[in-house]
Amino acid sequence: QVQLVESGGGLVQPGGSLRLSCAASGRIFSITDMGWYRQAPGKERELVARISSGGTATYADSVKGRFNISRDSAKKTVYLQMNSLKPEDTAVHYCHAHILNSDYYWRDYWGQGTQVSVSS
């Protein structure tokens, strides 16, 4: 069974920084895209950033220049460095990965979510 385990959320003041991590484990043959999505109360889940297996990164316009996504493919881990955080970044952040599992099916997997709160 494949699992995505997130860590690094918390409460931070505006202008502060947080680093999220997400590690994939289980019977994994390959991973293509890994990324982060977020969902604020009353809003739909939205893409924050994703990174391909080749290292190409895509960001939501709202986080460009403030957030940086990276991955360690050997560790099956994706990171999100969040700087200059704003109150509107407050949301549950979910890790996502597109994975070839032991049944030889490509599937989308999600983490359990980690809360990021930005408030003074």
PDB file of C-alpha atoms in Angstrom:
ATOM      1  CA  GLN A   1       0.000   0.000   0.000  1.00  0.00           C
ATOM      2  CA  VAL A   2       1.188   3.454  -0.871  1.00  0.00           C
ATOM      3  CA  GLN A   3       1.178   6.260   1.674  1.00  0.00           C
ATOM      4  CA  LEU A   4       2.054   9.937   1.542  1.00  0.00           C
ATOM      5  CA  VAL A   5       3.049  11.353   4.920  1.00  0.00           C
ATOM      6  CA  GLU A   6       3.258  15.120   5.346  1.00  0.00           C
ATOM      7  CA  SER A   7       4.960  17.207   7.986  1.00  0.00           C
ATOM      8  CA  GLY A   8       5.880  20.820   8.651  1.00  0.00           C
ATOM      9  CA  GLY A   9       2.626  22.718   8.962  1.00  0.00           C
ATOM     10  CA  GLY A  10       1.844  25.084  11.796  1.00  0.00           C
ATOM     11  CA  LEU A  11       1.066  28.628  12.859  1.00  0.00           C
ATOM     12  CA  VAL A  12       3.255  31.483  11.676  1.00  0.00           C
ATOM     13  CA  GLN A  13       3.036  35.265  11.641  1.00  0.00           C
ATOM     14  CA  PRO A  14       2.606  37.184   8.379  1.00  0.00           C
ATOM     15  CA  GLY A  15       5.943  37.457   6.615  1.00  0.00           C
ATOM     16  CA  GLY A  16       7.200  34.268   8.192  1.00  0.00           C
ATOM     17  CA  SER A  17       8.310  30.995   6.621  1.00  0.00           C
ATOM     18  CA  LEU A  18       7.419  27.320   6.808  1.00  0.00           C
ATOM     19  CA  ARG A  19       8.772  24.244   5.071  1.00  0.00           C
ATOM     20  CA  LEU A  20       6.473  21.349   4.233  1.00  0.00           C
ATOM     21  CA  SER A  21       7.737  17.844   3.539  1.00  0.00           C
ATOM     22  CA  CYS A  22       5.966  14.827   2.072  1.00  0.00           C
ATOM     23  CA  ALA A  23       7.436  11.345   1.844  1.00  0.00           C
ATOM     24  CA  ALA A  24       5.954   8.558  -0.250  1.00  0.00           C
ATOM     25  CA  SER A  25       6.313   4.990   0.972  1.00  0.00           C
ATOM     26  CA  GLY A  26       5.109   1.518   0.095  1.00  0.00           C
ATOM     27  CA  ARG A  27       5.325  -0.562  -3.053  1.00  0.00           C
ATOM     28  CA  ILE A  28       6.166   2.103  -5.596  1.00  0.00           C
ATOM     29  CA  PHE A  29       7.645   1.453  -9.003  1.00  0.00           C
ATOM     30  CA  SER A  30       7.732   4.987 -10.298  1.00  0.00           C
ATOM     31  CA  ILE A  31       6.576   8.528  -9.522  1.00  0.00           C
ATOM     32  CA  THR A  32       5.956  11.265 -12.061  1.00  0.00           C
ATOM     33  CA  ASP A  33       4.486  14.529 -10.771  1.00  0.00           C
ATOM     34  CA  MET A  34       4.607  15.397  -7.079  1.00  0.00           C
ATOM     35  CA  GLY A  35       3.056  18.516  -5.676  1.00  0.00           C
ATOM     36  CA  TRP A  36       1.039  20.467  -3.177  1.00  0.00           C
ATOM     37  CA  TYR A  37      -2.566  21.569  -3.209  1.00  0.00           C
ATOM     38  CA  ARG A  38      -4.459  23.556  -0.609  1.00  0.00           C
ATOM     39  CA  GLN A  39      -8.035  24.047   0.489  1.00  0.00           C
ATOM     40  CA  ALA A  40      -9.261  26.965   2.548  1.00  0.00           C
ATOM     41  CA  PRO A  41     -12.618  26.879   4.372  1.00  0.00           C
ATOM     42  CA  GLY A  42     -15.478  27.316   1.924  1.00  0.00           C
ATOM     43  CA  LYS A  43     -13.201  27.129  -1.102  1.00  0.00           C
ATOM     44  CA  GLU A  44     -12.260  24.454  -3.605  1.00  0.00           C
ATOM     45  CA  ARG A  45      -8.952  22.644  -3.500  1.00  0.00           C
ATOM     46  CA  GLU A  46      -6.395  24.432  -5.665  1.00  0.00           C
ATOM     47  CA  LEU A  47      -2.915  23.761  -6.987  1.00  0.00           C
ATOM     48  CA  VAL A  48      -0.101  25.474  -5.111  1.00  0.00           C
ATOM     49  CA  ALA A  49       2.898  23.976  -6.904  1.00  0.00           C
ATOM     50  CA  ARG A  50       3.955  20.774  -8.611  1.00  0.00           C
ATOM     51  CA  ILE A  51       7.206  19.384  -9.917  1.00  0.00           C
ATOM     52  CA  SER A  52       7.797  16.777 -12.593  1.00  0.00           C
ATOM     53  CA  SER A  53      10.207  13.877 -12.366  1.00  0.00           C
ATOM     54  CA  GLY A  54      12.520  15.918 -14.543  1.00  0.00           C
ATOM     55  CA  GLY A  55      12.433  18.863 -12.164  1.00  0.00           C
ATOM     56  CA  THR A  56      10.108  21.202 -14.045  1.00  0.00           C
ATOM     57  CA  ALA A  57       8.136  23.260 -11.534  1.00  0.00           C
ATOM     58  CA  THR A  58       4.744  24.929 -11.914  1.00  0.00           C
ATOM     59  CA  TYR A  59       3.351  27.466  -9.456  1.00  0.00           C
ATOM     60  CA  ALA A  60       0.036  29.141  -8.825  1.00  0.00           C
ATOM     61  CA  ASP A  61       0.243  32.837  -9.648  1.00  0.00           C
ATOM     62  CA  SER A  62      -0.553  33.697  -6.039  1.00  0.00           C
ATOM     63  CA  VAL A  63       2.636  32.040  -4.745  1.00  0.00           C
ATOM     64  CA  LYS A  64       5.158  32.794  -7.499  1.00  0.00           C
ATOM     65  CA  GLY A  65       8.280  34.415  -6.104  1.00  0.00           C
ATOM     66  CA  ARG A  66       7.423  33.374  -2.536  1.00  0.00           C
ATOM     67  CA  PHE A  67       7.271  29.564  -2.608  1.00  0.00           C
ATOM     68  CA  ASN A  68       9.791  27.050  -3.916  1.00  0.00           C
ATOM     69  CA  ILE A  69       9.089  23.386  -4.618  1.00  0.00           C
ATOM     70  CA  SER A  70      11.810  20.752  -4.786  1.00  0.00           C
ATOM     71  CA  ARG A  71      12.086  16.992  -4.649  1.00  0.00           C
ATOM     72  CA  ASP A  72      14.525  14.270  -3.698  1.00  0.00           C
ATOM     73  CA  SER A  73      13.609  11.411  -6.019  1.00  0.00           C
ATOM     74  CA  ALA A  74      15.861   8.925  -4.241  1.00  0.00           C
ATOM     75  CA  LYS A  75      13.959   9.598  -1.001  1.00  0.00           C
ATOM     76  CA  LYS A  76      10.587   9.853  -2.779  1.00  0.00           C
ATOM     77  CA  THR A  77      10.108  13.154  -0.999  1.00  0.00           C
ATOM     78  CA  VAL A  78       8.794  16.532  -2.092  1.00  0.00           C
ATOM     79  CA  TYR A  79       9.338  19.802  -0.242  1.00  0.00           C
ATOM     80  CA  LEU A  80       7.598  23.155  -0.280  1.00  0.00           C
ATOM     81  CA  GLN A  81       9.514  26.131   1.084  1.00  0.00           C
ATOM     82  CA  MET A  82       7.015  28.892   1.831  1.00  0.00           C
ATOM     83  CA  ASN A  83       8.356  32.391   2.440  1.00  0.00           C
ATOM     84  CA  SER A  84       6.692  35.770   2.950  1.00  0.00           C
ATOM     85  CA  LEU A  85       3.555  34.030   4.101  1.00  0.00           C
ATOM     86  CA  LYS A  86       0.281  35.940   4.004  1.00  0.00           C
ATOM     87  CA  PRO A  87      -2.996  35.384   5.881  1.00  0.00           C
ATOM     88  CA  GLU A  88      -4.582  34.277   2.598  1.00  0.00           C
ATOM     89  CA  ASP A  89      -2.167  31.323   2.523  1.00  0.00           C
ATOM     90  CA  THR A  90      -4.057  29.859   5.468  1.00  0.00           C
ATOM     91  CA  ALA A  91      -5.421  26.470   4.391  1.00  0.00           C
ATOM     92  CA  VAL A  92      -5.052  22.740   4.739  1.00  0.00           C
ATOM     93  CA  HIS A  93      -2.195  21.760   2.449  1.00  0.00           C
ATOM     94  CA  TYR A  94      -2.295  18.353   0.763  1.00  0.00           C
ATOM     95  CA  CYS A  95       0.554  16.450  -0.822  1.00  0.00           C
ATOM     96  CA  HIS A  96      -0.144  14.741  -4.152  1.00  0.00           C
ATOM     97  CA  ALA A  97       1.791  12.233  -6.202  1.00  0.00           C
ATOM     98  CA  HIS A  98       1.122  10.341  -9.438  1.00  0.00           C
ATOM     99  CA  ILE A  99       2.436   6.849  -8.775  1.00  0.00           C
ATOM    100  CA  LEU A 100       2.888   3.532 -10.580  1.00  0.00           C
ATOM    101  CA  ASN A 101       1.986   1.045  -7.873  1.00  0.00           C
ATOM    102  CA  SER A 102       2.647  -2.660  -7.420  1.00  0.00           C
ATOM    103  CA  ASP A 103      -0.474  -3.538  -9.458  1.00  0.00           C
ATOM    104  CA  TYR A 104       1.104  -1.658 -12.368  1.00  0.00           C
ATOM    105  CA  TYR A 105      -1.587   0.991 -12.288  1.00  0.00           C
ATOM    106  CA  TRP A 106      -0.886   4.703 -12.382  1.00  0.00           C
ATOM    107  CA  ARG A 107      -2.911   6.365  -9.622  1.00  0.00           C
ATOM    108  CA  ASP A 108      -3.182   9.693  -7.871  1.00  0.00           C
ATOM    109  CA  TYR A 109      -2.370   9.519  -4.184  1.00  0.00           C
ATOM    110  CA  TRP A 110      -3.006  12.159  -1.520  1.00  0.00           C
ATOM    111  CA  GLY A 111      -1.637  12.858   1.913  1.00  0.00           C
ATOM    112  CA  GLN A 112      -3.823  13.402   4.944  1.00  0.00           C
ATOM    113  CA  GLY A 113      -3.328  17.165   4.897  1.00  0.00           C
ATOM    114  CA  THR A 114      -1.406  19.543   7.119  1.00  0.00           C
ATOM    115  CA  GLN A 115      -2.745  22.842   8.429  1.00  0.00           C
ATOM    116  CA  VAL A 116      -0.912  26.058   7.601  1.00  0.00           C
ATOM    117  CA  SER A 117      -2.180  29.089   9.506  1.00  0.00           C
ATOM    118  CA  VAL A 118      -0.842  32.604   8.996  1.00  0.00           C
ATOM    119  CA  SER A 119      -1.968  35.075  11.612  1.00  0.00           C
ATOM    120  CA  SER A 120      -0.658  37.766  13.911  1.00  0.00           C
TER     121      SER A 120
END
